[in-house]
Amino acid sequence: MNTQQIVCVAQFVAKAGKRDALVAALASLVPDTRREVGCIRYELNVSIDDDNKVAFVEKFVDRAAFDQHCAKEAIQHYFHHVMPELVESHHVEVFNQVIA
């Protein structure tokens, strides 16, 4: 029972002393992304066990909508200019939704 919906889990570990700046930078992406055509879910989370770990859980109607999101100027700016200053490590994984 596969759907075409895409779920992305993007995890970031803040550099020492950069957690608040990282959360602020990521939070700034939320309003515009939630207005994108094809965005179903876009939420920012902080780990219960380590507040330096921050994760987006994202859902888009299909791969095309997700790819359009990734190509947005604000997302590209974050990955190429903001993230190197604030993030110690990151992991992004994309899934096909099976069951909602």
mmCIF file of N, CA and C in Angstrom:
data_model
loop_
_atom_site.group_PDB
_atom_site.id
_atom_site.type_symbol
_atom_site.label_atom_id
_atom_site.label_comp_id
_atom_site.label_asym_id
_atom_site.label_seq_id
_atom_site.Cartn_x
_atom_site.Cartn_y
_atom_site.Cartn_z
ATOM 1 N N MET A 1 0.825 -1.184 0.000
ATOM 2 C CA MET A 1 0.000 0.000 0.000
ATOM 3 C C MET A 1 0.869 1.247 0.000
ATOM 4 N N ASN A 2 1.754 1.382 -0.939
ATOM 5 C CA ASN A 2 2.617 2.546 -1.042
ATOM 6 C C ASN A 2 1.829 3.751 -1.520
ATOM 7 N N THR A 3 2.191 4.902 -1.004
ATOM 8 C CA THR A 3 1.662 6.159 -1.521
ATOM 9 C C THR A 3 2.812 6.839 -2.253
ATOM 10 N N GLN A 4 2.513 7.919 -2.889
ATOM 11 C CA GLN A 4 3.581 8.691 -3.524
ATOM 12 C C GLN A 4 4.161 9.717 -2.564
ATOM 13 N N GLN A 5 3.618 9.784 -1.357
ATOM 14 C CA GLN A 5 4.077 10.794 -0.419
ATOM 15 C C GLN A 5 5.505 10.517 0.040
ATOM 16 N N ILE A 6 6.235 11.598 0.217
ATOM 17 C CA ILE A 6 7.638 11.548 0.623
ATOM 18 C C ILE A 6 7.753 12.082 2.047
ATOM 19 N N VAL A 7 8.493 11.359 2.872
ATOM 20 C CA VAL A 7 8.793 11.797 4.237
ATOM 21 C C VAL A 7 10.299 11.965 4.334
ATOM 22 N N CYS A 8 10.713 13.108 4.844
ATOM 23 C CA CYS A 8 12.127 13.388 5.035
ATOM 24 C C CYS A 8 12.370 13.632 6.517
ATOM 25 N N VAL A 9 13.420 12.993 7.034
ATOM 26 C CA VAL A 9 13.872 13.261 8.393
ATOM 27 C C VAL A 9 15.274 13.843 8.265
ATOM 28 N N ALA A 10 15.399 15.105 8.652
ATOM 29 C CA ALA A 10 16.677 15.810 8.539
ATOM 30 C C ALA A 10 17.153 16.148 9.949
ATOM 31 N N GLN A 11 18.264 15.532 10.349
ATOM 32 C CA GLN A 11 18.785 15.699 11.704
ATOM 33 C C GLN A 11 20.068 16.521 11.679
ATOM 34 N N PHE A 12 20.195 17.422 12.657
ATOM 35 C CA PHE A 12 21.344 18.303 12.757
ATOM 36 C C PHE A 12 21.842 18.321 14.193
ATOM 37 N N VAL A 13 23.147 18.280 14.371
ATOM 38 C CA VAL A 13 23.751 18.436 15.690
ATOM 39 C C VAL A 13 24.463 19.783 15.694
ATOM 40 N N ALA A 14 24.065 20.634 16.617
ATOM 41 C CA ALA A 14 24.629 21.982 16.694
ATOM 42 C C ALA A 14 26.072 21.948 17.179
ATOM 43 N N LYS A 15 26.873 22.854 16.628
ATOM 44 C CA LYS A 15 28.216 23.072 17.164
ATOM 45 C C LYS A 15 28.084 23.629 18.583
ATOM 46 N N ALA A 16 29.135 23.464 19.368
ATOM 47 C CA ALA A 16 29.125 23.955 20.750
ATOM 48 C C ALA A 16 28.726 25.427 20.795
ATOM 49 N N GLY A 17 27.747 25.722 21.621
ATOM 50 C CA GLY A 17 27.298 27.100 21.798
ATOM 51 C C GLY A 17 26.430 27.649 20.679
ATOM 52 N N LYS A 18 26.078 26.817 19.689
ATOM 53 C CA LYS A 18 25.330 27.296 18.518
ATOM 54 C C LYS A 18 23.900 26.781 18.469
ATOM 55 N N ARG A 19 23.456 26.095 19.506
ATOM 56 C CA ARG A 19 22.133 25.468 19.475
ATOM 57 C C ARG A 19 21.011 26.478 19.235
ATOM 58 N N ASP A 20 21.008 27.573 19.969
ATOM 59 C CA ASP A 20 19.935 28.558 19.827
ATOM 60 C C ASP A 20 19.952 29.194 18.438
ATOM 61 N N ALA A 21 21.125 29.469 17.920
ATOM 62 C CA ALA A 21 21.231 30.040 16.576
ATOM 63 C C ALA A 21 20.756 29.042 15.525
ATOM 64 N N LEU A 22 21.067 27.757 15.735
ATOM 65 C CA LEU A 22 20.606 26.728 14.794
ATOM 66 C C LEU A 22 19.090 26.619 14.815
ATOM 67 N N VAL A 23 18.504 26.562 15.994
ATOM 68 C CA VAL A 23 17.045 26.475 16.090
ATOM 69 C C VAL A 23 16.406 27.693 15.428
ATOM 70 N N ALA A 24 16.942 28.877 15.666
ATOM 71 C CA ALA A 24 16.392 30.084 15.053
ATOM 72 C C ALA A 24 16.500 30.043 13.532
ATOM 73 N N ALA A 25 17.643 29.592 13.026
ATOM 74 C CA ALA A 25 17.834 29.506 11.569
ATOM 75 C C ALA A 25 16.850 28.518 10.955
ATOM 76 N N LEU A 26 16.697 27.370 11.588
ATOM 77 C CA LEU A 26 15.768 26.362 11.060
ATOM 78 C C LEU A 26 14.321 26.825 11.196
ATOM 79 N N ALA A 27 13.988 27.436 12.319
ATOM 80 C CA ALA A 27 12.623 27.917 12.518
ATOM 81 C C ALA A 27 12.239 28.965 11.474
ATOM 82 N N SER A 28 13.212 29.730 11.007
ATOM 83 C CA SER A 28 12.915 30.758 9.999
ATOM 84 C C SER A 28 12.470 30.149 8.668
ATOM 85 N N LEU A 29 12.774 28.870 8.448
ATOM 86 C CA LEU A 29 12.383 28.197 7.207
ATOM 87 C C LEU A 29 10.943 27.689 7.242
ATOM 88 N N VAL A 30 10.375 27.585 8.431
ATOM 89 C CA VAL A 30 9.079 26.921 8.587
ATOM 90 C C VAL A 30 7.919 27.657 7.908
ATOM 91 N N PRO A 31 7.696 28.945 8.159
ATOM 92 C CA PRO A 31 6.487 29.580 7.599
ATOM 93 C C PRO A 31 6.384 29.486 6.077
ATOM 94 N N ASP A 32 7.444 29.822 5.360
ATOM 95 C CA ASP A 32 7.388 29.769 3.891
ATOM 96 C C ASP A 32 7.246 28.339 3.392
ATOM 97 N N THR A 33 7.942 27.411 4.033
ATOM 98 C CA THR A 33 7.853 26.021 3.584
ATOM 99 C C THR A 33 6.442 25.489 3.768
ATOM 100 N N ARG A 34 5.812 25.810 4.868
ATOM 101 C CA ARG A 34 4.442 25.327 5.087
ATOM 102 C C ARG A 34 3.464 25.865 4.058
ATOM 103 N N ARG A 35 3.804 26.974 3.403
ATOM 104 C CA ARG A 35 2.948 27.536 2.353
ATOM 105 C C ARG A 35 3.259 26.975 0.970
ATOM 106 N N GLU A 36 4.319 26.178 0.840
ATOM 107 C CA GLU A 36 4.670 25.618 -0.461
ATOM 108 C C GLU A 36 3.596 24.647 -0.931
ATOM 109 N N VAL A 37 3.332 24.690 -2.235
ATOM 110 C CA VAL A 37 2.421 23.725 -2.828
ATOM 111 C C VAL A 37 3.036 22.331 -2.639
ATOM 112 N N GLY A 38 2.263 21.421 -2.110
ATOM 113 C CA GLY A 38 2.743 20.051 -1.937
ATOM 114 C C GLY A 38 3.283 19.745 -0.557
ATOM 115 N N CYS A 39 3.444 20.754 0.301
ATOM 116 C CA CYS A 39 3.914 20.510 1.664
ATOM 117 C C CYS A 39 2.733 20.075 2.517
ATOM 118 N N ILE A 40 2.854 18.920 3.142
ATOM 119 C CA ILE A 40 1.824 18.405 4.039
ATOM 120 C C ILE A 40 2.208 18.651 5.499
ATOM 121 N N ARG A 41 3.476 18.453 5.800
ATOM 122 C CA ARG A 41 3.952 18.540 7.186
ATOM 123 C C ARG A 41 5.377 19.076 7.171
ATOM 124 N N TYR A 42 5.667 19.988 8.082
ATOM 125 C CA TYR A 42 7.020 20.527 8.200
ATOM 126 C C TYR A 42 7.180 20.974 9.633
ATOM 127 N N GLU A 43 7.784 20.124 10.451
ATOM 128 C CA GLU A 43 7.873 20.425 11.875
ATOM 129 C C GLU A 43 9.306 20.330 12.360
ATOM 130 N N LEU A 44 9.620 21.181 13.300
ATOM 131 C CA LEU A 44 10.953 21.244 13.875
ATOM 132 C C LEU A 44 10.895 20.665 15.281
ATOM 133 N N ASN A 45 11.854 19.798 15.611
ATOM 134 C CA ASN A 45 11.872 19.085 16.882
ATOM 135 C C ASN A 45 13.260 19.151 17.497
ATOM 136 N N VAL A 46 13.302 19.121 18.832
ATOM 137 C CA VAL A 46 14.559 19.055 19.572
ATOM 138 C C VAL A 46 14.549 17.737 20.345
ATOM 139 N N SER A 47 15.672 17.044 20.327
ATOM 140 C CA SER A 47 15.785 15.758 21.014
ATOM 141 C C SER A 47 15.524 15.892 22.508
ATOM 142 N N ILE A 48 14.817 14.932 23.051
ATOM 143 C CA ILE A 48 14.583 14.867 24.495
ATOM 144 C C ILE A 48 15.889 14.554 25.220
ATOM 145 N N ASP A 49 16.744 13.754 24.600
ATOM 146 C CA ASP A 49 17.969 13.289 25.241
ATOM 147 C C ASP A 49 19.162 14.228 25.072
ATOM 148 N N ASP A 50 19.139 15.061 24.044
ATOM 149 C CA ASP A 50 20.279 15.938 23.766
ATOM 150 C C ASP A 50 19.758 17.174 23.053
ATOM 151 N N ASP A 51 19.659 18.287 23.759
ATOM 152 C CA ASP A 51 19.048 19.467 23.132
ATOM 153 C C ASP A 51 19.934 20.138 22.086
ATOM 154 N N ASN A 52 21.096 19.575 21.797
ATOM 155 C CA ASN A 52 21.900 20.020 20.656
ATOM 156 C C ASN A 52 21.504 19.318 19.371
ATOM 157 N N LYS A 53 20.634 18.308 19.480
ATOM 158 C CA LYS A 53 20.137 17.585 18.303
ATOM 159 C C LYS A 53 18.774 18.136 17.911
ATOM 160 N N VAL A 54 18.677 18.556 16.676
ATOM 161 C CA VAL A 54 17.465 19.163 16.149
ATOM 162 C C VAL A 54 17.079 18.398 14.888
ATOM 163 N N ALA A 55 15.776 18.190 14.693
ATOM 164 C CA ALA A 55 15.349 17.424 13.515
ATOM 165 C C ALA A 55 14.087 18.012 12.912
ATOM 166 N N PHE A 56 14.076 18.045 11.592
ATOM 167 C CA PHE A 56 12.856 18.316 10.844
ATOM 168 C C PHE A 56 12.222 16.978 10.499
ATOM 169 N N VAL A 57 10.900 16.909 10.607
ATOM 170 C CA VAL A 57 10.124 15.826 10.021
ATOM 171 C C VAL A 57 9.257 16.505 8.978
ATOM 172 N N GLU A 58 9.415 16.068 7.740
ATOM 173 C CA GLU A 58 8.775 16.737 6.612
ATOM 174 C C GLU A 58 7.961 15.724 5.822
ATOM 175 N N LYS A 59 6.849 16.177 5.269
ATOM 176 C CA LYS A 59 6.073 15.312 4.372
ATOM 177 C C LYS A 59 5.589 16.146 3.198
ATOM 178 N N PHE A 60 5.781 15.596 2.008
ATOM 179 C CA PHE A 60 5.358 16.254 0.774
ATOM 180 C C PHE A 60 4.496 15.291 -0.035
ATOM 181 N N VAL A 61 3.641 15.840 -0.874
ATOM 182 C CA VAL A 61 2.693 15.010 -1.624
ATOM 183 C C VAL A 61 3.374 14.028 -2.559
ATOM 184 N N ASP A 62 4.552 14.391 -3.068
ATOM 185 C CA ASP A 62 5.280 13.493 -3.963
ATOM 186 C C ASP A 62 6.730 13.958 -4.078
ATOM 187 N N ARG A 63 7.518 13.213 -4.825
ATOM 188 C CA ARG A 63 8.938 13.517 -4.965
ATOM 189 C C ARG A 63 9.166 14.861 -5.658
ATOM 190 N N ALA A 64 8.330 15.171 -6.621
ATOM 191 C CA ALA A 64 8.483 16.443 -7.339
ATOM 192 C C ALA A 64 8.322 17.625 -6.387
ATOM 193 N N ALA A 65 7.333 17.563 -5.500
ATOM 194 C CA ALA A 65 7.130 18.651 -4.530
ATOM 195 C C ALA A 65 8.310 18.740 -3.571
ATOM 196 N N PHE A 66 8.831 17.600 -3.142
ATOM 197 C CA PHE A 66 9.995 17.594 -2.257
ATOM 198 C C PHE A 66 11.214 18.172 -2.964
ATOM 199 N N ASP A 67 11.435 17.764 -4.204
ATOM 200 C CA ASP A 67 12.577 18.280 -4.963
ATOM 201 C C ASP A 67 12.465 19.787 -5.175
ATOM 202 N N GLN A 68 11.250 20.276 -5.433
ATOM 203 C CA GLN A 68 11.058 21.723 -5.581
ATOM 204 C C GLN A 68 11.384 22.440 -4.275
ATOM 205 N N HIS A 69 10.991 21.844 -3.159
ATOM 206 C CA HIS A 69 11.325 22.416 -1.858
ATOM 207 C C HIS A 69 12.842 22.504 -1.685
ATOM 208 N N CYS A 70 13.531 21.415 -1.986
ATOM 209 C CA CYS A 70 14.990 21.375 -1.810
ATOM 210 C C CYS A 70 15.705 22.389 -2.690
ATOM 211 N N ALA A 71 15.113 22.723 -3.819
ATOM 212 C CA ALA A 71 15.726 23.672 -4.747
ATOM 213 C C ALA A 71 15.456 25.129 -4.386
ATOM 214 N N LYS A 72 14.580 25.366 -3.423
ATOM 215 C CA LYS A 72 14.251 26.743 -3.029
ATOM 216 C C LYS A 72 15.508 27.476 -2.569
ATOM 217 N N GLU A 73 15.553 28.761 -2.864
ATOM 218 C CA GLU A 73 16.717 29.578 -2.523
ATOM 219 C C GLU A 73 17.013 29.545 -1.021
ATOM 220 N N ALA A 74 15.985 29.623 -0.196
ATOM 221 C CA ALA A 74 16.199 29.646 1.255
ATOM 222 C C ALA A 74 16.814 28.337 1.748
ATOM 223 N N ILE A 75 16.403 27.228 1.175
ATOM 224 C CA ILE A 75 16.946 25.921 1.586
ATOM 225 C C ILE A 75 18.388 25.796 1.121
ATOM 226 N N GLN A 76 18.661 26.191 -0.106
ATOM 227 C CA GLN A 76 20.025 26.150 -0.625
ATOM 228 C C GLN A 76 20.943 27.069 0.185
ATOM 229 N N HIS A 77 20.444 28.241 0.530
ATOM 230 C CA HIS A 77 21.228 29.185 1.341
ATOM 231 C C HIS A 77 21.552 28.562 2.698
ATOM 232 N N TYR A 78 20.563 27.926 3.314
ATOM 233 C CA TYR A 78 20.801 27.295 4.608
ATOM 234 C C TYR A 78 21.916 26.253 4.491
ATOM 235 N N PHE A 79 21.800 25.331 3.551
ATOM 236 C CA PHE A 79 22.769 24.238 3.447
ATOM 237 C C PHE A 79 24.170 24.719 3.079
ATOM 238 N N HIS A 80 24.277 25.751 2.264
ATOM 239 C CA HIS A 80 25.590 26.179 1.782
ATOM 240 C C HIS A 80 26.236 27.291 2.613
ATOM 241 N N HIS A 81 25.439 28.078 3.319
ATOM 242 C CA HIS A 81 25.997 29.239 4.005
ATOM 243 C C HIS A 81 25.761 29.235 5.514
ATOM 244 N N VAL A 82 24.602 28.835 5.951
ATOM 245 C CA VAL A 82 24.274 28.877 7.368
ATOM 246 C C VAL A 82 24.757 27.614 8.079
ATOM 247 N N MET A 83 24.443 26.476 7.524
ATOM 248 C CA MET A 83 24.771 25.210 8.160
ATOM 249 C C MET A 83 26.253 25.047 8.491
ATOM 250 N N PRO A 84 27.175 25.409 7.614
ATOM 251 C CA PRO A 84 28.591 25.229 7.956
ATOM 252 C C PRO A 84 29.014 25.971 9.227
ATOM 253 N N GLU A 85 28.339 27.072 9.528
ATOM 254 C CA GLU A 85 28.675 27.855 10.720
ATOM 255 C C GLU A 85 28.075 27.278 12.002
ATOM 256 N N LEU A 86 26.959 26.565 11.875
ATOM 257 C CA LEU A 86 26.191 26.176 13.055
ATOM 258 C C LEU A 86 26.158 24.682 13.346
ATOM 259 N N VAL A 87 26.442 23.847 12.347
ATOM 260 C CA VAL A 87 26.188 22.411 12.467
ATOM 261 C C VAL A 87 27.480 21.617 12.525
ATOM 262 N N GLU A 88 27.572 20.775 13.551
ATOM 263 C CA GLU A 88 28.711 19.867 13.707
ATOM 264 C C GLU A 88 28.571 18.659 12.781
ATOM 265 N N SER A 89 27.362 18.097 12.721
ATOM 266 C CA SER A 89 27.101 16.956 11.839
ATOM 267 C C SER A 89 25.623 16.956 11.472
ATOM 268 N N HIS A 90 25.320 16.249 10.390
ATOM 269 C CA HIS A 90 23.918 16.147 9.983
ATOM 270 C C HIS A 90 23.685 14.845 9.236
ATOM 271 N N HIS A 91 22.420 14.457 9.190
ATOM 272 C CA HIS A 91 22.007 13.272 8.445
ATOM 273 C C HIS A 91 20.612 13.544 7.903
ATOM 274 N N VAL A 92 20.452 13.364 6.596
ATOM 275 C CA VAL A 92 19.157 13.556 5.955
ATOM 276 C C VAL A 92 18.779 12.240 5.285
ATOM 277 N N GLU A 93 17.573 11.776 5.592
ATOM 278 C CA GLU A 93 17.102 10.530 4.989
ATOM 279 C C GLU A 93 15.696 10.749 4.459
ATOM 280 N N VAL A 94 15.434 10.216 3.263
ATOM 281 C CA VAL A 94 14.160 10.398 2.592
ATOM 282 C C VAL A 94 13.496 9.030 2.452
ATOM 283 N N PHE A 95 12.200 8.993 2.742
ATOM 284 C CA PHE A 95 11.424 7.761 2.733
ATOM 285 C C PHE A 95 10.200 7.906 1.839
ATOM 286 N N ASN A 96 9.756 6.788 1.286
ATOM 287 C CA ASN A 96 8.429 6.706 0.690
ATOM 288 C C ASN A 96 7.479 6.281 1.795
ATOM 289 N N GLN A 97 6.405 7.016 1.970
ATOM 290 C CA GLN A 97 5.428 6.639 2.993
ATOM 291 C C GLN A 97 4.747 5.335 2.602
ATOM 292 N N VAL A 98 4.591 4.442 3.530
ATOM 293 C CA VAL A 98 3.928 3.171 3.276
ATOM 294 C C VAL A 98 2.506 3.191 3.854
ATOM 295 N N ILE A 99 2.394 3.547 5.122
ATOM 296 C CA ILE A 99 1.092 3.597 5.787
ATOM 297 C C ILE A 99 1.028 4.897 6.594
ATOM 298 N N ALA A 100 -0.080 5.590 6.457
ATOM 299 C CA ALA A 100 -0.271 6.834 7.225
ATOM 300 C C ALA A 100 -1.019 6.552 8.500
#
